Coordinates of C-alpha atoms in Angstrom, one line a residue:
Chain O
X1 CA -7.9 19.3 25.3
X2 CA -4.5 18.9 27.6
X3 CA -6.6 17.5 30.7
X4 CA -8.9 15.2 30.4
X5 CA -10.0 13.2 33.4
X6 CA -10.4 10.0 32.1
X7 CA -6.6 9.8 31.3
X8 CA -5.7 6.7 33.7
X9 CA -5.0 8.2 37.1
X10 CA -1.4 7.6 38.4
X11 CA -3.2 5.8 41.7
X12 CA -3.7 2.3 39.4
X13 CA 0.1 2.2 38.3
X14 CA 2.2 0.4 41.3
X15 CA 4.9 2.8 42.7
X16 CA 7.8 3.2 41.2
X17 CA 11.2 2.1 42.1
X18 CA 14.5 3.3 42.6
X19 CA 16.7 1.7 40.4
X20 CA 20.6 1.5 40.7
X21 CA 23.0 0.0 37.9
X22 CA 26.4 -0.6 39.1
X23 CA 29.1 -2.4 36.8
X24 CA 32.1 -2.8 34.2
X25 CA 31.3 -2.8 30.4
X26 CA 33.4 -4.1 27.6
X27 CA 32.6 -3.9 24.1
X28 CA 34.9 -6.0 21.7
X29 CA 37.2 -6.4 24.5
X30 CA 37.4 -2.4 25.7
X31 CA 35.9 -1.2 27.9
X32 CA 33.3 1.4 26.9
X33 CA 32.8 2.0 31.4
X34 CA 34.3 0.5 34.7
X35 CA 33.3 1.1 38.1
X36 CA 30.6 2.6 37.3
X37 CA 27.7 3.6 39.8
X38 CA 24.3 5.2 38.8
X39 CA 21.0 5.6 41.0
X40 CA 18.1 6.6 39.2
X41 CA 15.2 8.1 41.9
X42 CA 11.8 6.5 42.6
X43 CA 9.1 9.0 40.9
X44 CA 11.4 11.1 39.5
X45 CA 13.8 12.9 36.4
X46 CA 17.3 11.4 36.4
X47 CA 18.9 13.0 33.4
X48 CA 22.2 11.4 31.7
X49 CA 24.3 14.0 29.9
X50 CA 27.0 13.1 27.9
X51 CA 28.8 13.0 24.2
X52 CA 27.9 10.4 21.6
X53 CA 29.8 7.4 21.9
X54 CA 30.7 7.1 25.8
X55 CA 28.0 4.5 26.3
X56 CA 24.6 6.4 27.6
X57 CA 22.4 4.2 25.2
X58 CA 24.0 1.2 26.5
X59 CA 22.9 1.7 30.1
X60 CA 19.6 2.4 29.1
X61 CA 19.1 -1.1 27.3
X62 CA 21.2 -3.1 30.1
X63 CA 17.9 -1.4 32.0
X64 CA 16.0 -2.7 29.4
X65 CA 17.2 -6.1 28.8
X66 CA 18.3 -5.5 25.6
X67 CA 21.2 -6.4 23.0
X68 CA 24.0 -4.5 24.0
X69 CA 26.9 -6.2 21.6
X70 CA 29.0 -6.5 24.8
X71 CA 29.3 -7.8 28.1
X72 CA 28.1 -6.6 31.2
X73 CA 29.5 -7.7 34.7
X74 CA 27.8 -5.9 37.5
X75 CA 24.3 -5.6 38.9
X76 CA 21.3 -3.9 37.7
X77 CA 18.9 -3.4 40.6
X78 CA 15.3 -2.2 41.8
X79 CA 14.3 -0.9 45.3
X80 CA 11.6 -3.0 45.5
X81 CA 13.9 -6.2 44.8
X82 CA 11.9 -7.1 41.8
X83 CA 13.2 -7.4 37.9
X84 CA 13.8 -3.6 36.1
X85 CA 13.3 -5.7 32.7
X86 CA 9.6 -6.3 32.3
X87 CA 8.3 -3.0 34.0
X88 CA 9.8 -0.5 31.4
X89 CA 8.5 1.3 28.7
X90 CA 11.1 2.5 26.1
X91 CA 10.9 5.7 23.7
X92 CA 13.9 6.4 21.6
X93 CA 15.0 9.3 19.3
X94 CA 13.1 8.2 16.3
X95 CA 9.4 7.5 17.1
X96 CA 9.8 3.9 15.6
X97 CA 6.1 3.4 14.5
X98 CA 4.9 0.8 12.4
X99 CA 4.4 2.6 9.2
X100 CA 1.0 -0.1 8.3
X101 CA -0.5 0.7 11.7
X102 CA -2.5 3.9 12.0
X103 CA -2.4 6.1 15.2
X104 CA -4.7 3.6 17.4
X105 CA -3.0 0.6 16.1
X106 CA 0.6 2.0 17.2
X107 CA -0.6 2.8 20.6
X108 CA -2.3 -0.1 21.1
X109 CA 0.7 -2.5 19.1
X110 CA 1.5 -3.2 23.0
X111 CA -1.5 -5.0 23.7
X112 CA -1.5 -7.1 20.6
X113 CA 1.6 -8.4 20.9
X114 CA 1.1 -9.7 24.1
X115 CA -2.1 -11.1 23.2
X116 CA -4.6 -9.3 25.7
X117 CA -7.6 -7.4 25.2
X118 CA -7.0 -3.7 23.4
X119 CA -7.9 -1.4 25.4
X120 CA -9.7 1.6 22.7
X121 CA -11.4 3.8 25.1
X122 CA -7.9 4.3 26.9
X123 CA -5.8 4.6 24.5
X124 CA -8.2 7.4 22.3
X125 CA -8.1 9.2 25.5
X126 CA -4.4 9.2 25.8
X127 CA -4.0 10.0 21.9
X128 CA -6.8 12.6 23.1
X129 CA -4.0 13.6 26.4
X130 CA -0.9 14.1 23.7
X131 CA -3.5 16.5 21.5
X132 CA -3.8 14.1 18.9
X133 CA -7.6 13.9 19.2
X134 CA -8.5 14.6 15.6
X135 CA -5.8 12.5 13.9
X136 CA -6.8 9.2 15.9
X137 CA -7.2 7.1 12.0
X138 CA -4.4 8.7 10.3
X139 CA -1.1 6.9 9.0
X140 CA 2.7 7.7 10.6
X141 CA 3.2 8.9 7.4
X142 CA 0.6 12.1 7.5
X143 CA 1.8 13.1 10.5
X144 CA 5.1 15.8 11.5
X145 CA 7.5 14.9 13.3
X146 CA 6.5 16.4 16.5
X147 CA 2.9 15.0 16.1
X148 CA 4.7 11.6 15.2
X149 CA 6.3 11.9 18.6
X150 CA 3.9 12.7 20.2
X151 CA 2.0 9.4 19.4
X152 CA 5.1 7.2 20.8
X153 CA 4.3 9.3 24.2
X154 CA 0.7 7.6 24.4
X155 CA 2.1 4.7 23.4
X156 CA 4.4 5.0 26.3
X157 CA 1.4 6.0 28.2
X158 CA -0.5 3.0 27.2
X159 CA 2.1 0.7 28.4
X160 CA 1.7 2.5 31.6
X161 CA 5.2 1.0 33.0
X162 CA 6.6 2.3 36.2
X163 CA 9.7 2.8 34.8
X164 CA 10.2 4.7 31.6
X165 CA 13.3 5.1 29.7
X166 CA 13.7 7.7 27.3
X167 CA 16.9 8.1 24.5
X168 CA 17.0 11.4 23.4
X169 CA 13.1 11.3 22.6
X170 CA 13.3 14.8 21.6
X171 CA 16.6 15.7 19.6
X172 CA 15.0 15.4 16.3
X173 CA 12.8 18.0 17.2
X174 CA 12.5 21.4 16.5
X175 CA 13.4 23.9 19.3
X176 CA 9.9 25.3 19.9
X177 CA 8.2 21.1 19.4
X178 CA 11.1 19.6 21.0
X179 CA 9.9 22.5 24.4
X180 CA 6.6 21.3 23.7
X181 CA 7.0 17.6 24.1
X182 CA 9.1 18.4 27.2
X183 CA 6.9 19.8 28.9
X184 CA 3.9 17.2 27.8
X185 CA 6.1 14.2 28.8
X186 CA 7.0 16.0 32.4
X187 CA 3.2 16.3 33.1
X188 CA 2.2 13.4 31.7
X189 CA 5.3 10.6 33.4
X190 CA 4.7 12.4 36.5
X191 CA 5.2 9.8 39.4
X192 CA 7.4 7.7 36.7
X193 CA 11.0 6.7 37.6
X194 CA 12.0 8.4 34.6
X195 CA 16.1 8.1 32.8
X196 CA 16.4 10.2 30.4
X197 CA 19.9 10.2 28.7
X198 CA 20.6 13.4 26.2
X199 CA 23.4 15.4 24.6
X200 CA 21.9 18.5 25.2
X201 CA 22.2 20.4 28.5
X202 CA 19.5 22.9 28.1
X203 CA 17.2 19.7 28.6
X204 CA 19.1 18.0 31.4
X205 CA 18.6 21.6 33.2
X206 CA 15.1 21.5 32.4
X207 CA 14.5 18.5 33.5
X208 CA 16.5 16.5 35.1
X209 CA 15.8 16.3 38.9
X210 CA 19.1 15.0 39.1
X211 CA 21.6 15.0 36.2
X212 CA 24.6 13.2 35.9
X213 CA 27.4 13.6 33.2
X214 CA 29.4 10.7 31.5
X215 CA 32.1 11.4 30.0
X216 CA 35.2 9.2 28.9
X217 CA 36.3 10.1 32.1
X218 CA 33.4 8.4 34.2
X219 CA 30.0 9.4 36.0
X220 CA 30.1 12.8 37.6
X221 CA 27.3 14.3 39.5
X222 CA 26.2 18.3 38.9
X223 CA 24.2 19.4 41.6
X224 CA 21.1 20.1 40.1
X225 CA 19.2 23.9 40.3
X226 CA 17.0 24.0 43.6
X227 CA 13.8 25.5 41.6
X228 CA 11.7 22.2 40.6
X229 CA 11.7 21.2 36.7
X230 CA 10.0 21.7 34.6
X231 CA 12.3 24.6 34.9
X232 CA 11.7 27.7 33.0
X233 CA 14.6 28.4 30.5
X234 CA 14.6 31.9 30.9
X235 CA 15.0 31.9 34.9
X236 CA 19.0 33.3 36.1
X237 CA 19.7 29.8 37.4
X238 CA 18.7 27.7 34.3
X239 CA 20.9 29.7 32.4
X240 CA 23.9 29.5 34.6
X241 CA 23.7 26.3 35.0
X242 CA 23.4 25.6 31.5
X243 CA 26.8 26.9 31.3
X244 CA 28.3 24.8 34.0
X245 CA 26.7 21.9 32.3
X246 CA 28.2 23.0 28.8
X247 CA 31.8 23.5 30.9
X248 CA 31.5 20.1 32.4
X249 CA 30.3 18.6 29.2
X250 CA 33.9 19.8 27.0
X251 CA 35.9 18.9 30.2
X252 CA 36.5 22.2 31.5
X253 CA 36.6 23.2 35.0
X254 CA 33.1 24.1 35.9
Chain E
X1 CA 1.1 13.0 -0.5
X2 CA 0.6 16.5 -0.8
X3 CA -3.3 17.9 -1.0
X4 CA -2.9 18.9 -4.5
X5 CA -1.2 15.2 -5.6
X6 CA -3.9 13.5 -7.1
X7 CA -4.3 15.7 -9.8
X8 CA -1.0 15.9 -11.4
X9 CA -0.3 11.9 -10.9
X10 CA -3.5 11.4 -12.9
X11 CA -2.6 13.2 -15.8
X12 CA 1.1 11.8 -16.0
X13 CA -0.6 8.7 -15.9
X14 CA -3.1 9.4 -19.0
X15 CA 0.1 11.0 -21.0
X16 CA 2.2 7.1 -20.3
X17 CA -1.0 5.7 -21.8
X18 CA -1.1 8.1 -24.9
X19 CA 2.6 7.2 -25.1
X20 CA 2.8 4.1 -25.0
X21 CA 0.3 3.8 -27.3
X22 CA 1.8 6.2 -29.8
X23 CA 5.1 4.3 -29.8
X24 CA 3.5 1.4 -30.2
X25 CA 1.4 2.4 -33.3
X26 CA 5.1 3.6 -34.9
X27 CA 6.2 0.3 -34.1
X28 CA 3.3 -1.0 -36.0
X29 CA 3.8 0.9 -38.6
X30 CA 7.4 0.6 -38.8
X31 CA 6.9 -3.5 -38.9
X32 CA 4.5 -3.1 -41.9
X33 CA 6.7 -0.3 -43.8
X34 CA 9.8 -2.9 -43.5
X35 CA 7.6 -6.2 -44.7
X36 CA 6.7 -4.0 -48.1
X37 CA 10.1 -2.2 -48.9
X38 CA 12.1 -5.9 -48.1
X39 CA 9.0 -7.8 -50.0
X40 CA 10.2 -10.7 -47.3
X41 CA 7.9 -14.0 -47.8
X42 CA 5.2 -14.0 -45.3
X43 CA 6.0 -16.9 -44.2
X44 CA 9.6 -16.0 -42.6
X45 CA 7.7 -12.5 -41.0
X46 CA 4.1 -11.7 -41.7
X47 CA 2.8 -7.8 -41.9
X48 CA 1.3 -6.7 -38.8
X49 CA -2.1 -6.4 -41.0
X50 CA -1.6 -10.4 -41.7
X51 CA -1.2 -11.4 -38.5
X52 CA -4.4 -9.6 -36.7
X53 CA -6.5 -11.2 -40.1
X54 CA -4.8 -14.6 -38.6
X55 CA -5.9 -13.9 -34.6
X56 CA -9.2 -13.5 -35.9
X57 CA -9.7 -16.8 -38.0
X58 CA -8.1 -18.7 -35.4
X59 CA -9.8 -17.0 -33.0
X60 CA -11.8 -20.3 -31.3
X61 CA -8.4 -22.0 -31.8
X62 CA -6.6 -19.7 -30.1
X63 CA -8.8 -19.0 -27.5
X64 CA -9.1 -22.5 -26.5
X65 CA -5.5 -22.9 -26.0
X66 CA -4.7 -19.4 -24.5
X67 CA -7.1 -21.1 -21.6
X68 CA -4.9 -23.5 -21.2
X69 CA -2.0 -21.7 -20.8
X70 CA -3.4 -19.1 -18.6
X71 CA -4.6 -21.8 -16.3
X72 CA -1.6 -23.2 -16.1
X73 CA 0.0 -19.8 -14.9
X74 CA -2.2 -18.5 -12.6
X75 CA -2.0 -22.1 -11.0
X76 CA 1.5 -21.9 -10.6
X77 CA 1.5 -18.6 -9.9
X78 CA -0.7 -19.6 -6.7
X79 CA 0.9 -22.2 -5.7
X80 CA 4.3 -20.8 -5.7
X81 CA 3.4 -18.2 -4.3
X82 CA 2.1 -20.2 -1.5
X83 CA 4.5 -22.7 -1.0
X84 CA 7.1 -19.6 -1.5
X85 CA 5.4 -17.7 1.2
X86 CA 5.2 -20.9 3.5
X87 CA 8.4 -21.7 3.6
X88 CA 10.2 -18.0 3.8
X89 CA 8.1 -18.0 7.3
X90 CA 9.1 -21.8 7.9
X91 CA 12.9 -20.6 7.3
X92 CA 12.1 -17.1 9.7
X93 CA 10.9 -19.5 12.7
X94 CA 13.1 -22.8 12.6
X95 CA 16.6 -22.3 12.8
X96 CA 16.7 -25.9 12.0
X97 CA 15.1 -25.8 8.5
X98 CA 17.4 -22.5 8.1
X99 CA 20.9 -25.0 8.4
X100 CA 19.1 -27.9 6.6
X101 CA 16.8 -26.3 4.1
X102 CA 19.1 -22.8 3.1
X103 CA 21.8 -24.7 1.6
X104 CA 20.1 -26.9 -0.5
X105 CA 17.8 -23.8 -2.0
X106 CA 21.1 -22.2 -2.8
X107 CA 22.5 -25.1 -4.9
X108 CA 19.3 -25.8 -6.1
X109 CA 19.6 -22.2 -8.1
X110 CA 22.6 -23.8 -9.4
X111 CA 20.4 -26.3 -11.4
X112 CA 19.2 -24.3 -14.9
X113 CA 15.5 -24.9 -14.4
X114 CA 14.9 -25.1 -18.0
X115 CA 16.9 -28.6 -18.0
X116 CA 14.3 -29.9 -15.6
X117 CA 11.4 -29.8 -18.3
X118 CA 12.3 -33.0 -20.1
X119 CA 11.9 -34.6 -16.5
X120 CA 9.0 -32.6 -15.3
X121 CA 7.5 -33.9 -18.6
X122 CA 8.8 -37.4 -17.9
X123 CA 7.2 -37.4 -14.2
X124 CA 4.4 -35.5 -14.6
X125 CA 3.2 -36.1 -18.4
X126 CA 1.9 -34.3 -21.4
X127 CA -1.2 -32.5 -19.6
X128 CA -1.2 -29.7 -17.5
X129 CA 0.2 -30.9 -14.5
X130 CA 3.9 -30.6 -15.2
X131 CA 3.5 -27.2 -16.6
X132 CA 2.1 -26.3 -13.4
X133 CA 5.6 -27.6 -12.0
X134 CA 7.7 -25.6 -13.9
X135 CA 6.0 -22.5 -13.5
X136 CA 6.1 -22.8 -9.6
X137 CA 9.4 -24.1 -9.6
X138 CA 10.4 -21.1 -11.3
X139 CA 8.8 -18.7 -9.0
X140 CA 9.6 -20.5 -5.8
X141 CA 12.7 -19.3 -5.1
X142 CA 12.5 -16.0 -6.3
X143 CA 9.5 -15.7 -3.7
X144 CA 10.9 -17.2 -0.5
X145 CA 14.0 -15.1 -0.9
X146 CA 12.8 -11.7 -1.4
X147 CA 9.9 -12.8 1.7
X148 CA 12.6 -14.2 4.0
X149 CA 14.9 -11.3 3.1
X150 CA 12.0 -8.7 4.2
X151 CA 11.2 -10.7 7.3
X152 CA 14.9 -10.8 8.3
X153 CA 15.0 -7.1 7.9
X154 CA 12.8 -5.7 10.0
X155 CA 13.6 -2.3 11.6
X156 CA 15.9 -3.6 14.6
X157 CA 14.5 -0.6 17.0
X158 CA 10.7 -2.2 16.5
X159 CA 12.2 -5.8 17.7
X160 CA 13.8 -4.0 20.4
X161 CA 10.3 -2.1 21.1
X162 CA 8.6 -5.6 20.9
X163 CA 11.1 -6.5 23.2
X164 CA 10.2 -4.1 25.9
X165 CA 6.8 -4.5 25.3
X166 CA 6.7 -8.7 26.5
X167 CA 5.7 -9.9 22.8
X168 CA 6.5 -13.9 22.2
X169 CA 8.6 -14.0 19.0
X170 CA 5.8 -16.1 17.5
X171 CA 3.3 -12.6 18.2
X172 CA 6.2 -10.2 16.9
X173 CA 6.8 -12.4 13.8
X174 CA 2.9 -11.9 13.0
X175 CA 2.4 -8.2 13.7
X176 CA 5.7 -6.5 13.0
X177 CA 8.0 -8.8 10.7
X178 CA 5.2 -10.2 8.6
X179 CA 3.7 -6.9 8.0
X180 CA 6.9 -5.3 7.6
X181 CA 8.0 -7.5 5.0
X182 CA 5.0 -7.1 2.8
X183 CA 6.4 -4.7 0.1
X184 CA 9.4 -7.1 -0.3
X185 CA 7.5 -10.0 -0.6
X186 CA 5.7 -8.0 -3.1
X187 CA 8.5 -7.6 -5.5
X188 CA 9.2 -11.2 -5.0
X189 CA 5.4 -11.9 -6.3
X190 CA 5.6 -9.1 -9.6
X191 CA 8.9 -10.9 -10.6
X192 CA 6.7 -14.7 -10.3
X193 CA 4.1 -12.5 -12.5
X194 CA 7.2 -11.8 -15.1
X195 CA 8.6 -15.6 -14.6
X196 CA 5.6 -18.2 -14.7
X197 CA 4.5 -17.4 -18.2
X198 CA 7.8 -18.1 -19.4
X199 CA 8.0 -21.7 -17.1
X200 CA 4.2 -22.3 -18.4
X201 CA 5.8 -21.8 -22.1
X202 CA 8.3 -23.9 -22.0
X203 CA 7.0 -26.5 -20.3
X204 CA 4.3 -26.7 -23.4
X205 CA 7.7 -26.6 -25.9
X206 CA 9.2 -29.9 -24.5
X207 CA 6.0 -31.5 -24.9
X208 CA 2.1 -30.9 -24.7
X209 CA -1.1 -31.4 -26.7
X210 CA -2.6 -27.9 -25.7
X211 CA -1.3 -24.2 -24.9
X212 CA 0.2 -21.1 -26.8
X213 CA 3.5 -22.7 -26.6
X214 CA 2.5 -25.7 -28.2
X215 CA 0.5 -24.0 -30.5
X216 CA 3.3 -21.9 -31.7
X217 CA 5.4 -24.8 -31.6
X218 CA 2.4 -26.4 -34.1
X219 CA 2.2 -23.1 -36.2
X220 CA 6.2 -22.8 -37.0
X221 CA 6.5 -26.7 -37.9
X222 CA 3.5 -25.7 -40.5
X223 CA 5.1 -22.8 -41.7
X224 CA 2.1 -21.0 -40.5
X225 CA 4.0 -17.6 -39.3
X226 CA 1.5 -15.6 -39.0
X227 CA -0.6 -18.2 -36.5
X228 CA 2.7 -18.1 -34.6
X229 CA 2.6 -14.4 -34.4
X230 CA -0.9 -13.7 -33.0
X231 CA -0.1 -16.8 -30.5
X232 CA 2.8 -14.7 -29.3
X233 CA 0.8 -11.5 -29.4
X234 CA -2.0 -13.3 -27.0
X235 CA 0.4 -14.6 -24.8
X236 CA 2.4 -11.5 -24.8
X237 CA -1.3 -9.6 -23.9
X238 CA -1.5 -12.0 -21.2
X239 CA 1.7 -11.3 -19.6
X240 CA 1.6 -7.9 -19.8
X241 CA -2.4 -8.0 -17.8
X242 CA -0.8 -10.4 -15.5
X243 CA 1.8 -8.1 -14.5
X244 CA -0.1 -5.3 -14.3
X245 CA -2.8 -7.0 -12.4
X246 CA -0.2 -8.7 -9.9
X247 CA 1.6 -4.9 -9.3
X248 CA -2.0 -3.0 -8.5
X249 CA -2.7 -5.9 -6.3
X250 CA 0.9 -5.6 -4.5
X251 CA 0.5 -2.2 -4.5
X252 CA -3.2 -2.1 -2.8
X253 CA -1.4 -4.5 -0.1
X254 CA 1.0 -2.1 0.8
X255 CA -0.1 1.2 0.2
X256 CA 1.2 2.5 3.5
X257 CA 4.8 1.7 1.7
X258 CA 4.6 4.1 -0.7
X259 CA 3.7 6.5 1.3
X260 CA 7.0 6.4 3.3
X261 CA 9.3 6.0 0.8
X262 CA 8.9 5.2 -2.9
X263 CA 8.3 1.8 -2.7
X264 CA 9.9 -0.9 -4.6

């Protein structure tokens, strides 16, 4: 049930950007980052690692153009000179589905509330694409977790943005779902400039083409494992690197 | 939720019936005991038994002005509701009408609504019209604040989703705040079920040629007790069906609500 053809073929999305955010942040007059200089690749996994608190959410919704409770003074940029805001779909740790709306009306809520046509055929194949094929009419509320999930993914998919930003989509999750949904996101964002910011390093090594770690400290870089993601967890270099990441992560030498 | 749910809520459900009405046969019985042991004049409280004799040999009578009152209610049940309903979006929209029109809703409460009567009366005459008022203005505010409370409080991750997703404010208001703050305007609509009898009332005691109120009114100043008890018990009835009707209704509206969490 995983591939079906008639998913929308990456071809009709426009290609994606690279996307840089450079900048100072102050929130109730401290500042939360200064100096601060992230690129995100065109097309591909940039992974931000990091404790809670150091301001990883906030850089995704400067990205996103929304509310941050502070001030930003810097410059968010795309490769292609055009606005980020506007050409980002957003999926955050809890699935945030309209409780009223069944499966199709979440993935099609998009649509609606922009006013423009809905789209059925696409969207029941992408509910079909996420393996939600036989629970198309049912409510948030009959679903688990991981299924729940799993319908914000087509939803993602339905917005079919070029940019996708993704706030620790997976840490409610458990392990054996949360490996699951990993792996269905990589296959199906592929071509995506994709951020994904998480506290967990086991899924900055799987991902992440490149991960970067932000800590009180500032932005760091870790050179990322040479085998491509989605990287098996069991392989001698996810595991090492897991470690460094773990190291880096508690502000010991790595 | 569960597979095996229906069953067991449908039995608790017949057991509240047989409950309720076991207690309310003991209160029956209880009423009648005291009226023999005390030997009190029927006239200050009438035996249970008295009173049902009375409903049915005023049966047309009461009838006849039970309509009245009932039309009054469900009247200004609608219409508040309505006009509650209007505004709490009006307020949601126009931060204009929120600094202008907020304030004076608030003091407004301030004004014991009972004292308007005399005045609704004055304006609006003996007929049915300014029981109407009373019961909407009543309800009104009870409805526009648990409405403009819901839409205020809408999940902020779903505006920020909106957001994202390009929607107008005028679009997100409609299909996420609106819908969102269904169960809360709910609650606001069960308590106008449990306050527009009593405005309708009321409204009939400071002065009216027709409804329960004014036929109890009529009853106690002929020392008919008993008359004034089966009035009471028809528009008690009434409130009671009202209620119940207004929370299945509520309920059918937002069923996904309950499903989440327990509801209101």
């Amino acid at each position: 049930m995983a591939e079906t053809p008639a998913s929308a073929p990456g071809s009709a999305l426009a290609p994606a950007p690279a996307l840089r955010l450079s900048g100072d942040f102050r929130h109730a007059g401290r500042p939360l980052f200064s100096g601060l200089d992230l690129p995100v690749e065109a097309g591909r996994w940039t992974c931000l690692l990091g404790p809670s608190g150091v301001g990883k959410s906030t850089i995704l919704r400067l990205f996103a153009d929304l509310d941050t409770g502070g001030t930003f003074d810097g410059e968010i940029s795309a490769s292609d000179g055009a606005r980020v805001a506007g050409r980002v779909a957003f999926m955050a740790q809890t699935d945030l589905l309209a409780p009223w709306l069944d499966v199709m009306g979440n993935v099609t809520l998009g649509s609606r509330l922009r006013g423009e046509r809905v789209d059925r055929a696409r969207a029941r194949d992408l509910i079909a694409r996420v393996g939600l094929a036989d629970h198309v009419e049912k409510a948030p509320a009959r679903l688990s977790g991981g299924m729940r999930q799993r319908v914000a993914l087509a939803r993602v998919l339905m917005e079919d943005r070029p940019i996708v930003l993704l706030d620790e989509p997976f840490a409610a999750l458990d392990a054996r779902t949360r490996a699951e949904m990993q792996d269905l996101a990589f296959d199906t964002l592929k071509d995506r400039t994709v951020l994904l910011v998480t506290h967990d390093p086991a899924e900055a090594v799987r991902l992440g083409h490149r991960i970067f770690i932000l800590a009180e400290t500032g932005l760091s870089e870790v050179e990322a494992p040479a085998l491509e993601p989605v990287r098996p967890v069991e392989a001698r270099e996810t595991m090492d690197m897991q470690v460094r990441l773990f190291r880096a992560l508690r502000g010991e030498p790595a | 939720m569960s597979a095996g749910g229906a069953f067991p809520v449908e039995v608790t459900r017949l057991q509240r019936l047989r409950d309720a009405g076991l207690a309310a046969v003991v209160a029956l019985l209880l009423w009648q005991a005291v009226v023999w042991v005390t030997g009190v004049p029927p006239f200050i409280l009438p035996g249970p038994w008295r009173v049902a004799e009375s409903l049915l040999a005023n049966a047309g009578l009461i009838a006849e002005n039970a309509w009245v009152t009932i039309a009054e209610v469900m009247i200004g049940l609608l219409l508040g509701a309505a006009l509650g309903a209007a505004t709490a979006l009006h307020l949601m929209m126009s931060p204009l009408a929120r600094r202008l029109v907020l304030p004076i809703m608030v003091f407004s409460q301030a004004v014991p609504v009972f004292a308007l009567a005399p005045i609704l009366t004055l304006w609006f005459g003996y007929g049915m019209a300014s029981k109407i008022a009373m019961a909407l203005l009543i309800i009104y505010f009870p409805v526009v604040s648990t409405f403009y409370d819901g839409l205020r409080r809408t999940d902020p991750g779903l505006l920020d989703l909106a957001r994202t997703m390009g929607a107008p404010p005028s679009r997100t208001l409609l299909f996420l705040r609106l819908p969102a703050a269904l169960p809360a305007f709910g609650s606001g609509l069960r308590l106008a079920a449990v306050y527009a009898p009593i405005g309708a009332v009321i409204g009939e005691w400071v002065g009216a040629s027709k409804g329960l109120g004014y036929l109890m009114l009529l009853a106690n100043g002929r020392a008919k007790t008993d008359l004034m008890f089966a009035s009471l018990f028809v528009l008690a009835l009434f409130a009671v069906v009202l209620y119940a009707a207004v929370s299945a209704f509520t309920r059918r509206m937002t069923r996904w609500a309950s499903e989440t969490t327990d509801g209101t």
